[in-house]
mmCIF file with all atom_site columns, C-alpha atoms in Angstrom:
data_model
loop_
_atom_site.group_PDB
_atom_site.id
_atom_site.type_symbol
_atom_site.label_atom_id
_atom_site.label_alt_id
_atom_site.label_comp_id
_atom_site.label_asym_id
_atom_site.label_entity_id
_atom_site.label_seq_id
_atom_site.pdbx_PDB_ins_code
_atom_site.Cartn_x
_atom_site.Cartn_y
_atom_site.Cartn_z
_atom_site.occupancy
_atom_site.B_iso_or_equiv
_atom_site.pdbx_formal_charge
_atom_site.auth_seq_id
_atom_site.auth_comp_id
_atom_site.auth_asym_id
_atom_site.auth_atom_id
_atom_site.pdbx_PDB_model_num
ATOM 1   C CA . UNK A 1 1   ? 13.081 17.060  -26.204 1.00 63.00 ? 1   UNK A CA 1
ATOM 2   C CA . UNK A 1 2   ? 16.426 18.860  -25.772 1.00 80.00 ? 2   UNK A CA 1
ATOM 3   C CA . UNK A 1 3   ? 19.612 17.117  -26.715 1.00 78.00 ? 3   UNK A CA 1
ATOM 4   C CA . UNK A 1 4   ? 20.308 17.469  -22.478 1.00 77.00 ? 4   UNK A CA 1
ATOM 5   C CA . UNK A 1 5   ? 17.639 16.014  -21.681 1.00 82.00 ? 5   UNK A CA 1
ATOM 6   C CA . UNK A 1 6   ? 18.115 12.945  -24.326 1.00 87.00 ? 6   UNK A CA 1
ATOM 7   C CA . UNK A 1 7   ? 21.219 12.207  -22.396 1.00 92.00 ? 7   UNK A CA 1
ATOM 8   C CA . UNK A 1 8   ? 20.430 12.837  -18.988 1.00 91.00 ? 8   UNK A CA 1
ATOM 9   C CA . UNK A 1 9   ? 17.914 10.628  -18.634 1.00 93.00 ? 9   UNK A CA 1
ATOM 10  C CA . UNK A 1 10  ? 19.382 7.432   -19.786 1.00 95.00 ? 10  UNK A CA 1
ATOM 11  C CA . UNK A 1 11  ? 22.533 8.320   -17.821 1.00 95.00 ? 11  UNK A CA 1
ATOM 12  C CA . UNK A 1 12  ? 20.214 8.804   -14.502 1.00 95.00 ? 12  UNK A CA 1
ATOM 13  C CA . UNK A 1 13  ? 18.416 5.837   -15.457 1.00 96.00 ? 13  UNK A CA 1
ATOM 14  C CA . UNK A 1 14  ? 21.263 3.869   -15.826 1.00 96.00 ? 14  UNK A CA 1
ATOM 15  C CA . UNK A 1 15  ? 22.577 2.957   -11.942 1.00 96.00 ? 15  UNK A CA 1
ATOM 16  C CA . UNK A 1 16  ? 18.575 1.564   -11.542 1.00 96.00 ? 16  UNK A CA 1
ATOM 17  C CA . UNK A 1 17  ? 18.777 -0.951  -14.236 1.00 97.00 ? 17  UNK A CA 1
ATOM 18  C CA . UNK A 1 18  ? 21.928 -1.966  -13.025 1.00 97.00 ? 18  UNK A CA 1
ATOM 19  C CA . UNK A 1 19  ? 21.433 -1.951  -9.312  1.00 95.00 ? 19  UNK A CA 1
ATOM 20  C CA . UNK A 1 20  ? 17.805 -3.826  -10.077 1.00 96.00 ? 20  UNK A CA 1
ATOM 21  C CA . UNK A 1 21  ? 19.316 -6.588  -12.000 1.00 97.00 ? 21  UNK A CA 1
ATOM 22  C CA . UNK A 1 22  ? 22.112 -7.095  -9.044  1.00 96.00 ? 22  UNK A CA 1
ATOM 23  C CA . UNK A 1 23  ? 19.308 -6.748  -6.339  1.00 95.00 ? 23  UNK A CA 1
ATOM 24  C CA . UNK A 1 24  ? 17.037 -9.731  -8.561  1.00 97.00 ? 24  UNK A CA 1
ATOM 25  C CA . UNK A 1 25  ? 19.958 -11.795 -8.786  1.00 97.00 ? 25  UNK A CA 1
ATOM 26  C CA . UNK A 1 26  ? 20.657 -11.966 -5.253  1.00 96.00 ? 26  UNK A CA 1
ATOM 27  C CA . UNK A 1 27  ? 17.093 -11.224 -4.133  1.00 96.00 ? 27  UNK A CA 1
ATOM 28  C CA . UNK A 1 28  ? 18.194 -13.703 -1.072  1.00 96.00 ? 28  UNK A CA 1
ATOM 29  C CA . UNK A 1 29  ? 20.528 -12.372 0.328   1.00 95.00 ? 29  UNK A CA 1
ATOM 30  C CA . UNK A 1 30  ? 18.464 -9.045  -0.681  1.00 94.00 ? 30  UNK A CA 1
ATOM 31  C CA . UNK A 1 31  ? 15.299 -9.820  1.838   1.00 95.00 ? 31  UNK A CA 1
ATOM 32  C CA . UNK A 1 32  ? 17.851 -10.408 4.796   1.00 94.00 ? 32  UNK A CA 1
ATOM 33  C CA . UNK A 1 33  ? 18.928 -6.166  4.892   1.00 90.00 ? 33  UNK A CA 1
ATOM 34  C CA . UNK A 1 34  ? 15.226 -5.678  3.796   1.00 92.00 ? 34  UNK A CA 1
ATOM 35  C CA . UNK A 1 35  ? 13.379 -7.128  6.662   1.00 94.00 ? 35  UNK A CA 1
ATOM 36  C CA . UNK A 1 36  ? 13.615 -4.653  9.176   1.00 92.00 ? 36  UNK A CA 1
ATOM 37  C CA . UNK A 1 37  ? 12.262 -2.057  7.026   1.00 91.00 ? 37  UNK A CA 1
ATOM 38  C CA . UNK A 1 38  ? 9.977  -4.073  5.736   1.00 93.00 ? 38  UNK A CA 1
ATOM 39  C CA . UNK A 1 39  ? 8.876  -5.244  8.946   1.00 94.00 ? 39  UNK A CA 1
ATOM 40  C CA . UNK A 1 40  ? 8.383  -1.328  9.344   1.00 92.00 ? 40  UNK A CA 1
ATOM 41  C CA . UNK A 1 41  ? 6.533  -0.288  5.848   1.00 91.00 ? 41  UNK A CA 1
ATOM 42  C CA . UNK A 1 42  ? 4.423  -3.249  5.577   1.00 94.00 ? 42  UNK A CA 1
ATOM 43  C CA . UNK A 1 43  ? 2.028  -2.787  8.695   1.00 95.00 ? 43  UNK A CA 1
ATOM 44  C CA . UNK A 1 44  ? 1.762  0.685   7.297   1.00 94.00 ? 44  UNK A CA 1
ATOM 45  C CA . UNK A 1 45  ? 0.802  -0.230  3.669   1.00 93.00 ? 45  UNK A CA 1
ATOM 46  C CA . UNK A 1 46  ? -1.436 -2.789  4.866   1.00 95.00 ? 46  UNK A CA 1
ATOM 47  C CA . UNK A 1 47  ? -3.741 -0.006  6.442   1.00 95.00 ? 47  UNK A CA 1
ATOM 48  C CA . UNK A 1 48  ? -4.019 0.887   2.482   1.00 95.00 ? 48  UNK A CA 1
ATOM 49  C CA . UNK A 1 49  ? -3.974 -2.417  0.938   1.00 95.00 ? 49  UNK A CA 1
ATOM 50  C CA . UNK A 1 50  ? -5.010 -5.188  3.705   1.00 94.00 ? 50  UNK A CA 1
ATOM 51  C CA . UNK A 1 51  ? -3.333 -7.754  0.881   1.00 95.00 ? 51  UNK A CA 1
ATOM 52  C CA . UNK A 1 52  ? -0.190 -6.308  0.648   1.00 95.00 ? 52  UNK A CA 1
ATOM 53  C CA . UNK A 1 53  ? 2.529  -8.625  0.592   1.00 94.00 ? 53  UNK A CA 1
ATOM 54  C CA . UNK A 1 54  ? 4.911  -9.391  3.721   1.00 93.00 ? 54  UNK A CA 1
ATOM 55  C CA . UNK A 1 55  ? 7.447  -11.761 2.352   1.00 95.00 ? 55  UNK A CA 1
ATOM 56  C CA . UNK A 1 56  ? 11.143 -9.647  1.891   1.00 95.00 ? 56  UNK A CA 1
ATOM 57  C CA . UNK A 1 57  ? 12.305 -11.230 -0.861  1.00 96.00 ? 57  UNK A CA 1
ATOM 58  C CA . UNK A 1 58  ? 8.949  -10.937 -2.907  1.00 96.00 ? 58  UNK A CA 1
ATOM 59  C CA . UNK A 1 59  ? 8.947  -7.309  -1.792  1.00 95.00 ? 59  UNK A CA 1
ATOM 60  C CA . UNK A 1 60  ? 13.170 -6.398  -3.053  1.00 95.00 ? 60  UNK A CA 1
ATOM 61  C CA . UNK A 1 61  ? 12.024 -8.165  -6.765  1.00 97.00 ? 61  UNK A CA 1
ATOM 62  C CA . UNK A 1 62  ? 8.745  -5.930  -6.619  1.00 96.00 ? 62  UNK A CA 1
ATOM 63  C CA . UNK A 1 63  ? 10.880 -3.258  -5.741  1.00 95.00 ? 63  UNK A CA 1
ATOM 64  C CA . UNK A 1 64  ? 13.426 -4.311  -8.487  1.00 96.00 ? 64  UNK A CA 1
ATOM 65  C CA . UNK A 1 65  ? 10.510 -4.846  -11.418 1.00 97.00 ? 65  UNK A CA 1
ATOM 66  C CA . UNK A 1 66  ? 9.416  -1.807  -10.616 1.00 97.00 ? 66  UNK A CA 1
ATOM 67  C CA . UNK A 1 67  ? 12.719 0.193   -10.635 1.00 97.00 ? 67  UNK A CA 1
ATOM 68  C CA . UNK A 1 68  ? 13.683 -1.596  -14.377 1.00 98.00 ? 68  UNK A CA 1
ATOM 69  C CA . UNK A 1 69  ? 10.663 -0.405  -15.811 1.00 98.00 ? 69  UNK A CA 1
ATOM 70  C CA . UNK A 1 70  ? 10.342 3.049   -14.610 1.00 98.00 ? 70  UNK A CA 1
ATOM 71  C CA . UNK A 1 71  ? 14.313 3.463   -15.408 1.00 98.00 ? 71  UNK A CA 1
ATOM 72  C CA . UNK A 1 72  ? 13.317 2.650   -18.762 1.00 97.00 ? 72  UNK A CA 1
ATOM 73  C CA . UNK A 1 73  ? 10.422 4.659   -19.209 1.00 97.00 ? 73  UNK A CA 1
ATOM 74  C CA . UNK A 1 74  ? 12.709 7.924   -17.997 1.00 96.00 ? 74  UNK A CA 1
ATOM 75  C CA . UNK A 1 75  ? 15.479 6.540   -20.187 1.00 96.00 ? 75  UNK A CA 1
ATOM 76  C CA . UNK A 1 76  ? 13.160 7.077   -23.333 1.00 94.00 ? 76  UNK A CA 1
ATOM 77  C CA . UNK A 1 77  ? 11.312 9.577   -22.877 1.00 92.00 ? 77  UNK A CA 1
ATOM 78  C CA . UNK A 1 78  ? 8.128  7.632   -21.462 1.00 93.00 ? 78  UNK A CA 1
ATOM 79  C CA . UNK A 1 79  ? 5.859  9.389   -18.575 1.00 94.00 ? 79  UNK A CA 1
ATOM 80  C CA . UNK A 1 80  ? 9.471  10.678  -17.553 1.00 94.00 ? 80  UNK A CA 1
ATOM 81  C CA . UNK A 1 81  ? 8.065  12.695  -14.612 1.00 95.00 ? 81  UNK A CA 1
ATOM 82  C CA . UNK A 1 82  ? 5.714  10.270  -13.846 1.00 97.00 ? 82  UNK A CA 1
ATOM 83  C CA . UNK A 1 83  ? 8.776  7.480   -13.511 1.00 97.00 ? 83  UNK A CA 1
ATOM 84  C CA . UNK A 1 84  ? 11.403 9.785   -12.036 1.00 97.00 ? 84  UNK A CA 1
ATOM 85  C CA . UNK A 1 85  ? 8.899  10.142  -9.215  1.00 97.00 ? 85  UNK A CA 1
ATOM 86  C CA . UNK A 1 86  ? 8.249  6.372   -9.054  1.00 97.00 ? 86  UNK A CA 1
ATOM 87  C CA . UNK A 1 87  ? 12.228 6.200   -9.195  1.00 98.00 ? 87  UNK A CA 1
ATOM 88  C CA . UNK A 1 88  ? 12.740 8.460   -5.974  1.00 97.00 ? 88  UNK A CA 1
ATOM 89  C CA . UNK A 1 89  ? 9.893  6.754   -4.264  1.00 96.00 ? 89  UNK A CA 1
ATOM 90  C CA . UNK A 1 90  ? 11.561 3.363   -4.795  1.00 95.00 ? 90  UNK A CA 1
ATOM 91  C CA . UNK A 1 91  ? 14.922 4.713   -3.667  1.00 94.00 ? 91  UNK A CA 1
ATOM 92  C CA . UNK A 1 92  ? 14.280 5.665   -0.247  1.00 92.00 ? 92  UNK A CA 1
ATOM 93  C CA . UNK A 1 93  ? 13.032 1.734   0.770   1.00 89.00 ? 93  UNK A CA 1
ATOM 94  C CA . UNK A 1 94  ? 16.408 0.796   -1.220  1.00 90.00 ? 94  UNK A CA 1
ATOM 95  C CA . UNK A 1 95  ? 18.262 3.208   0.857   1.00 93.00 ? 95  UNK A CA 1
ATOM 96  C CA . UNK A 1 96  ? 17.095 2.530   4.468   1.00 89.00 ? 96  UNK A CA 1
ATOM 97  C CA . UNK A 1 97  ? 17.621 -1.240  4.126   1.00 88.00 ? 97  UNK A CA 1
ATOM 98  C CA . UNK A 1 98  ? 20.526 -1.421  2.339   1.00 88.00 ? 98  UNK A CA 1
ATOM 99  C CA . UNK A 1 99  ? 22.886 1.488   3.260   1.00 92.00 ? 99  UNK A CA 1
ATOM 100 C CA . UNK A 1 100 ? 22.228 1.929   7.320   1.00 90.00 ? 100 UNK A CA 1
ATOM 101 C CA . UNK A 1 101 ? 25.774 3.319   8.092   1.00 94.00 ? 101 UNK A CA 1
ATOM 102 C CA . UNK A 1 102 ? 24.746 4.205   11.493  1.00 94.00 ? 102 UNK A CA 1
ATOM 103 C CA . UNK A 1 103 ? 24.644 0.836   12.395  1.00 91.00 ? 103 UNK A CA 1
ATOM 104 C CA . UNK A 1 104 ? 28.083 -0.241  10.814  1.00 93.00 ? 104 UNK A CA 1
ATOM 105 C CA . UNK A 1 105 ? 31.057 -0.807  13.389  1.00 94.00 ? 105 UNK A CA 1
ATOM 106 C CA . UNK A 1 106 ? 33.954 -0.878  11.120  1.00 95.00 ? 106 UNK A CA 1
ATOM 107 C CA . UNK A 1 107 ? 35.172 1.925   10.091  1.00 95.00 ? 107 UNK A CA 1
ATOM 108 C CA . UNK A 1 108 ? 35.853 1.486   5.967   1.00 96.00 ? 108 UNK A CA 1
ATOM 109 C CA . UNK A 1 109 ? 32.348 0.273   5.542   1.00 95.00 ? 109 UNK A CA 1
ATOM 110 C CA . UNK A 1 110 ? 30.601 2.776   7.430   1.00 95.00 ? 110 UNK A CA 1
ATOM 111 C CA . UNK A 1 111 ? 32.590 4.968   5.018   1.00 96.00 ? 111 UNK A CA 1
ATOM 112 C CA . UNK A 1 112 ? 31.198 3.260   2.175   1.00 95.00 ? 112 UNK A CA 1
ATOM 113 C CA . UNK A 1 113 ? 28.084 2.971   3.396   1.00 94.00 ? 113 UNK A CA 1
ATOM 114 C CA . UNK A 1 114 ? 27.905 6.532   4.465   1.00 96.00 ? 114 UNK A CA 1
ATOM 115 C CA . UNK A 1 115 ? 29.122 7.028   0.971   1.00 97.00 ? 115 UNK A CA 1
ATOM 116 C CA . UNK A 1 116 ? 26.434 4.852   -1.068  1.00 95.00 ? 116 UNK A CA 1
ATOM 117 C CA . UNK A 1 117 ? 23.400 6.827   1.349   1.00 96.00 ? 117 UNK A CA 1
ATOM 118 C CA . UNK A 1 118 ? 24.395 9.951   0.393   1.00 96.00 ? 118 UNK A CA 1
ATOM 119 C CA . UNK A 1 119 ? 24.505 9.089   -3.292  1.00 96.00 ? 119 UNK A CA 1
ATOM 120 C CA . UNK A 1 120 ? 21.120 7.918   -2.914  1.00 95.00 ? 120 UNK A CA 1
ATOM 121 C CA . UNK A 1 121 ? 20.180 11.076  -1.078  1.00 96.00 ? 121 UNK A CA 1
ATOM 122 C CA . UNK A 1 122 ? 21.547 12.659  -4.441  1.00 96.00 ? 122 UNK A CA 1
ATOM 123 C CA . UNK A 1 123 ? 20.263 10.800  -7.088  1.00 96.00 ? 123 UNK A CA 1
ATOM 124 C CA . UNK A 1 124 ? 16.564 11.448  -5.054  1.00 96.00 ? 124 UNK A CA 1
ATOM 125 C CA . UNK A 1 125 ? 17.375 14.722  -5.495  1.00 95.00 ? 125 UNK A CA 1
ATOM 126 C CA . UNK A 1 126 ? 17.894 14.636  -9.170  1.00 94.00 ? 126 UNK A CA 1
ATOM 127 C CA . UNK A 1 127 ? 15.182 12.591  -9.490  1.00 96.00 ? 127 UNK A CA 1
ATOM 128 C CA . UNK A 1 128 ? 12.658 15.207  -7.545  1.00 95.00 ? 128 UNK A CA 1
ATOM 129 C CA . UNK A 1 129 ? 14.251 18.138  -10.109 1.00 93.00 ? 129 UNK A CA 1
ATOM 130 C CA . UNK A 1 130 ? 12.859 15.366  -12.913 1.00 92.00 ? 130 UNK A CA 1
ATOM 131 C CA . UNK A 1 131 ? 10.380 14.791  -11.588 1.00 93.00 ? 131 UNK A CA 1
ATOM 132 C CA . UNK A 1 132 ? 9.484  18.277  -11.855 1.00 90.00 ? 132 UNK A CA 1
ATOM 133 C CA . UNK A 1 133 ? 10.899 18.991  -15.185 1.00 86.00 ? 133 UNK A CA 1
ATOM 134 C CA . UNK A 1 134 ? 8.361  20.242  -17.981 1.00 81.00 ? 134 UNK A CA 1
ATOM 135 C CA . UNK A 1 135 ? 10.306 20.201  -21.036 1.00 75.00 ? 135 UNK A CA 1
ATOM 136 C CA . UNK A 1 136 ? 10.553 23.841  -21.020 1.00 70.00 ? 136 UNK A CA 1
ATOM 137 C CA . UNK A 1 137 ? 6.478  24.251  -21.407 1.00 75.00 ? 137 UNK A CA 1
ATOM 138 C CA . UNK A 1 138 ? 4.397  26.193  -18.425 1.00 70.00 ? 138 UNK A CA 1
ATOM 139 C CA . UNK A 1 139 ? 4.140  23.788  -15.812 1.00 60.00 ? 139 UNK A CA 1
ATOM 140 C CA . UNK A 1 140 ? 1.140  23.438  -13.297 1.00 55.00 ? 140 UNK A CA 1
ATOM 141 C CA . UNK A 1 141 ? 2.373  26.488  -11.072 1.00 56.00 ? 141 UNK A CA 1
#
């Protein structure tokens, strides 16, 4: 593994430990922003999986269990396209409910808001280029 990508992938991993920990500890208040795109995903999902769960708050510490342990998989080195995939995939749920700037009146936190999408829109995009990455040996293509 290259000394770039030794650091890299910690450092990308890094917001998803933190921003899973913060979404477990206040998985509460969490559910509320999640339920109308949960309300959306989980009729969908259920055409795959009749059990899939409904309940928000289960769903944003799925989502959170799920981010921690792929974040730390890319952070060392473990299945790291396999996680930085599972990592974008998580991120767009995360994004929709909690960063909907088009529905914010005030005008500093629809800034901020706008902000935090967008940097969600780039870490996915990082993510997708890791996703991708073959350590420098002949990919698929």
């Amino acid at each position: 593994m290259s000394l770039s990508r030794m650091v890299a992938r910690p450092m990308l991993s890094s917001i998803f430990v933190v921003g899973a920990v913060q979404a477990l500890k206040n998985a509460d208040a969490q559910a509320i922003k999640a339920k109308p795109v949960a309300d959306r995903i989980v009729p969908l999902a259920r055409r795959v999986v009749p059990q899939f769960p409904d309940d928000p708050t289960l769903l944003v510490r799925a989502n959170a269990g799920v981010q921690i342990g792929s974040a730390l998989a890319l952070a060392t080195g473990r299945a790291p396209r396999l996680s930085a995939a599972v990592l974008a995939a998580s991120l767009v749920p995360t994004t929709a409910a909690g960063h909907r700037f088009w529905e914010v009146d005030d005008p500093e936190q629809r800034t901020a808001q706008k902000l935090h999408f967008f940097k969600n829109v780039s870490l996915v995009g990082g993510l997708v280029i890791a996703a991708g990455d073959t350590d420098g040996r002949p990919g698929v293509a």
